[in-house]
Amino acid sequence: MPLYEHVFIARQDLSNAQAEGLIEHFGSILSDNGGTLVGSEYWGVKTMAYKINKNRKGHYAYLRTDAPAPAVQEMERLMRLHDDVMRVLTIKVDQHDEGPSIQMQKRDERDRDRDRR
């Protein structure tokens, strides 16, 4: 099956638990349609470059999936219809990278720099 990476931005007024619940919700939609959620990361609340739906910040989430195209299309359709999701980006990749994403690696490096001081 093809491999995909998805990033979505949820509204800033959600709690962290609700934002992480969206990851589980969309993962279950994918598995119901014959795909698998390989990995997921919650990147936290980040400031966006421009306002989206009158929001300056948003909850960012990252999903790695192994799913057929119809399952991905259904998940994207439901993401776009969901009131809490503002933006969705999906790309097809040849292989998933091992370990955490670049975004999480930056956070780990910052934490190590703080510990050194």
Coordinates of N, CA and C in Angstrom, one line a residue, residues 4-112:
Y4 N 1.8 7.6 3.2 CA 1.4 9.0 3.2 C 1.9 9.7 4.5
E5 N 2.0 11.0 4.4 CA 2.3 11.8 5.6 C 1.2 12.9 5.6
H6 N 0.6 13.1 6.7 CA -0.5 14.2 6.8 C -0.1 15.1 8.0
V7 N -0.4 16.4 7.7 CA -0.3 17.4 8.8 C -1.6 18.2 8.8
F8 N -2.2 18.3 10.0 CA -3.4 19.1 10.1 C -3.3 20.1 11.2
I9 N -4.0 21.2 11.0 CA -4.0 22.3 12.0 C -5.4 22.4 12.6
A10 N -5.5 22.3 13.9 CA -6.9 22.4 14.6 C -7.0 23.7 15.3
R11 N -8.2 24.1 15.6 CA -8.4 25.4 16.2 C -7.7 25.6 17.5
Q12 N -7.3 26.8 17.8 CA -6.5 27.1 19.0 C -7.2 27.0 20.3
D13 N -8.5 27.1 20.3 CA -9.3 27.0 21.6 C -9.6 25.6 22.0
L14 N -9.1 24.6 21.4 CA -9.3 23.2 21.8 C -8.2 23.0 22.9
S15 N -8.6 22.0 23.8 CA -7.6 21.6 24.8 C -6.6 20.7 24.1
N16 N -5.5 20.4 24.8 CA -4.5 19.5 24.3 C -5.1 18.1 24.1
A17 N -5.9 17.7 25.1 CA -6.5 16.4 25.1 C -7.5 16.2 23.9
Q18 N -8.2 17.3 23.6 CA -9.1 17.3 22.5 C -8.4 17.2 21.1
A19 N -7.3 17.9 21.1 CA -6.5 17.9 19.8 C -5.9 16.5 19.6
E20 N -5.4 15.9 20.7 CA -4.8 14.5 20.6 C -6.0 13.5 20.3
G21 N -7.2 13.8 20.7 CA -8.3 13.0 20.4 C -8.6 13.0 18.9
L22 N -8.4 14.1 18.3 CA -8.6 14.2 16.8 C -7.7 13.3 16.1
I23 N -6.4 13.1 16.6 CA -5.5 12.2 16.0 C -6.0 10.8 16.1
E24 N -6.5 10.4 17.2 CA -7.1 9.0 17.4 C -8.3 8.9 16.5
H25 N -9.2 9.9 16.5 CA -10.4 9.8 15.7 C -10.1 9.6 14.2
F26 N -9.2 10.4 13.6 CA -8.9 10.2 12.2 C -8.1 8.9 12.0
G27 N -7.3 8.5 12.9 CA -6.6 7.2 12.8 C -7.6 6.0 12.7
S28 N -8.7 6.1 13.5 CA -9.7 5.1 13.5 C -10.5 5.1 12.2
I29 N -10.7 6.3 11.7 CA -11.4 6.4 10.4 C -10.6 5.7 9.3
L30 N -9.3 5.9 9.4 CA -8.4 5.3 8.4 C -8.4 3.8 8.5
S31 N -8.3 3.3 9.8 CA -8.3 1.8 10.0 C -9.6 1.2 9.6
D32 N -10.7 1.9 9.7 CA -12.0 1.4 9.3 C -12.1 1.2 7.8
N33 N -11.3 1.9 7.1 CA -11.3 1.9 5.6 C -10.2 1.1 5.1
G34 N -9.5 0.3 5.9 CA -8.4 -0.6 5.4 C -7.0 -0.1 5.4
G35 N -6.8 1.0 6.1 CA -5.4 1.5 6.3 C -4.9 1.4 7.7
T36 N -3.7 1.7 7.9 CA -3.1 1.7 9.2 C -2.4 3.0 9.5
L37 N -2.4 3.4 10.8 CA -1.7 4.5 11.3 C -0.4 4.1 11.8
V38 N 0.7 4.4 11.0 CA 2.0 3.9 11.4 C 2.6 4.7 12.6
G39 N 2.4 6.0 12.6 CA 2.8 6.8 13.7 C 2.2 8.1 13.7
S40 N 2.2 8.8 14.9 CA 1.6 10.1 15.0 C 2.4 10.9 16.0
E41 N 2.3 12.2 15.8 CA 3.0 13.1 16.7 C 2.1 14.3 16.9
Y42 N 2.0 14.8 18.1 CA 1.3 16.0 18.4 C 2.3 17.1 18.6
W43 N 2.4 18.1 17.8 CA 3.4 19.1 17.8 C 3.1 20.3 18.7
G44 N 1.9 20.4 19.2 CA 1.5 21.4 20.1 C 0.9 22.6 19.4
V45 N 0.7 23.7 20.2 CA 0.2 24.9 19.7 C 1.3 25.8 19.2
K46 N 1.2 26.2 17.9 CA 2.2 27.0 17.3 C 1.5 28.3 16.6
T47 N 2.3 29.3 16.5 CA 1.8 30.5 15.9 C 2.0 30.4 14.4
M48 N 0.9 30.8 13.6 CA 0.9 30.6 12.2 C 1.4 31.9 11.6
A49 N 1.8 31.8 10.3 CA 2.3 33.0 9.6 C 1.2 34.0 9.3
Y50 N 0.0 33.5 9.1 CA -1.1 34.4 8.8 C -2.4 33.8 9.5
K51 N -3.4 34.7 9.6 CA -4.6 34.2 10.3 C -5.4 33.3 9.4
I52 N -5.9 32.3 10.0 CA -6.8 31.3 9.3 C -8.1 31.3 10.1
N53 N -9.2 31.6 9.5 CA -10.5 31.7 10.2 C -10.4 32.5 11.5
K54 N -9.8 33.6 11.5 CA -9.6 34.6 12.6 C -8.7 34.0 13.7
N55 N -8.0 33.0 13.5 CA -7.1 32.4 14.5 C -5.6 32.7 14.1
R56 N -4.9 33.0 15.1 CA -3.4 33.3 15.0 C -2.6 32.1 15.3
K57 N -3.1 31.2 16.1 CA -2.4 30.0 16.5 C -3.3 28.7 16.2
G58 N -2.6 27.6 16.3 CA -3.3 26.3 16.0 C -2.6 25.1 16.6
H59 N -3.3 24.1 16.8 CA -2.7 22.8 17.3 C -2.3 22.0 16.0
Y60 N -1.0 21.7 16.0 CA -0.5 21.0 14.8 C -0.3 19.5 15.2
A61 N -0.7 18.7 14.2 CA -0.6 17.2 14.4 C 0.0 16.6 13.1
Y62 N 0.7 15.5 13.3 CA 1.4 14.9 12.2 C 1.1 13.4 12.2
L63 N 0.7 12.8 11.1 CA 0.3 11.4 11.0 C 1.2 10.7 9.9
R64 N 1.6 9.5 10.1 CA 2.2 8.7 9.1 C 1.3 7.5 8.9
T65 N 0.9 7.3 7.6 CA 0.0 6.2 7.4 C 0.4 5.3 6.2
D66 N -0.2 4.2 6.2 CA 0.0 3.2 5.2 C -1.4 2.7 4.8
A67 N -1.9 3.3 3.7 CA -3.3 3.1 3.4 C -3.6 3.2 1.9
P68 N -4.6 2.5 1.5 CA -5.0 2.7 0.1 C -5.6 4.1 -0.2
A69 N -5.6 4.5 -1.4 CA -6.0 5.9 -1.8 C -7.5 6.2 -1.4
P70 N -8.4 5.3 -1.5 CA -9.8 5.6 -1.1 C -9.9 5.9 0.4
A71 N -9.1 5.2 1.2 CA -9.1 5.4 2.7 C -8.6 6.8 3.0
V72 N -7.5 7.2 2.3 CA -7.0 8.5 2.5 C -7.9 9.6 2.1
Q73 N -8.6 9.4 0.9 CA -9.5 10.3 0.4 C -10.7 10.5 1.4
E74 N -11.2 9.4 2.0 CA -12.3 9.5 2.9 C -11.8 10.2 4.2
M75 N -10.6 10.0 4.7 CA -10.1 10.6 5.9 C -10.0 12.1 5.6
E76 N -9.4 12.5 4.5 CA -9.3 13.9 4.1 C -10.6 14.6 4.0
R77 N -11.6 13.9 3.4 CA -12.9 14.5 3.3 C -13.5 14.8 4.6
L78 N -13.4 13.9 5.5 CA -14.0 14.1 6.9 C -13.2 15.1 7.7
M79 N -11.9 15.2 7.4 CA -11.1 16.3 8.0 C -11.5 17.6 7.6
R80 N -11.8 17.8 6.3 CA -12.2 19.1 5.7 C -13.6 19.4 6.2
L81 N -14.4 18.5 6.5 CA -15.8 18.7 7.0 C -15.8 19.0 8.5
H82 N -14.8 18.6 9.2 CA -14.8 18.7 10.7 C -14.6 20.2 11.1
D83 N -15.4 20.7 12.0 CA -15.4 22.1 12.4 C -14.1 22.5 13.1
D84 N -13.4 21.6 13.8 CA -12.2 21.9 14.5 C -11.0 21.9 13.7
V85 N -11.0 21.4 12.5 CA -9.8 21.3 11.6 C -9.8 22.4 10.6
M86 N -8.7 23.2 10.7 CA -8.7 24.4 9.8 C -7.9 24.1 8.5
R87 N -6.8 23.4 8.5 CA -6.1 23.1 7.3 C -5.6 21.6 7.3
V88 N -5.4 21.0 6.1 CA -5.0 19.7 6.0 C -3.9 19.6 4.8
L89 N -2.8 18.9 5.0 CA -1.9 18.7 4.0 C -1.5 17.2 4.0
T90 N -1.6 16.6 2.8 CA -1.2 15.2 2.6 C -0.2 15.1 1.5
I91 N 0.8 14.3 1.8 CA 1.8 14.1 0.7 C 2.1 12.6 0.7
K92 N 2.3 12.1 -0.5 CA 2.7 10.7 -0.7 C 4.2 10.6 -0.7
V93 N 4.7 9.6 0.1 CA 6.2 9.4 0.3 C 6.6 8.0 -0.1
D94 N 7.9 7.9 -0.5 CA 8.4 6.6 -0.9 C 8.6 5.7 0.4
Q95 N 9.1 6.3 1.5 CA 9.3 5.6 2.7 C 9.2 6.5 3.9
H96 N 8.8 6.0 5.0 CA 8.8 6.8 6.3 C 10.1 6.8 6.9
D97 N 10.5 8.0 7.4 CA 11.8 8.1 8.1 C 11.7 7.5 9.5
E98 N 12.8 6.9 9.9 CA 12.8 6.4 11.3 C 13.0 7.5 12.3
G99 N 12.4 7.3 13.5 CA 12.6 8.2 14.6 C 11.6 9.4 14.5
P100 N 11.8 10.4 15.3 CA 10.9 11.5 15.3 C 11.1 12.4 14.1
S101 N 10.1 13.2 13.8 CA 10.1 14.1 12.7 C 11.1 15.3 13.0
I102 N 11.3 16.1 12.0 CA 12.2 17.2 12.1 C 11.7 18.2 13.2
Q103 N 10.4 18.4 13.2 CA 9.8 19.3 14.2 C 10.0 18.8 15.6
M104 N 9.9 17.6 15.9 CA 10.2 17.1 17.2 C 11.7 17.0 17.6
Q105 N 12.5 16.9 16.6 CA 14.0 16.9 16.8 C 14.4 18.3 17.3
K106 N 13.8 19.3 16.7 CA 14.1 20.7 17.1 C 13.8 20.9 18.6
R107 N 12.6 20.4 19.0 CA 12.2 20.6 20.4 C 13.2 19.9 21.3
D108 N 13.6 18.7 20.9 CA 14.6 17.9 21.8 C 15.9 18.7 21.9
E109 N 16.3 19.3 20.8 CA 17.6 20.0 20.8 C 17.5 21.2 21.7
R110 N 16.3 21.9 21.7 CA 16.1 23.1 22.6 C 16.1 22.7 24.0
D111 N 15.5 21.5 24.3 CA 15.5 21.1 25.7 C 16.9 20.7 26.2
R112 N 17.7 20.1 25.3 CA 19.1 19.8 25.7 C 19.9 21.1 25.9

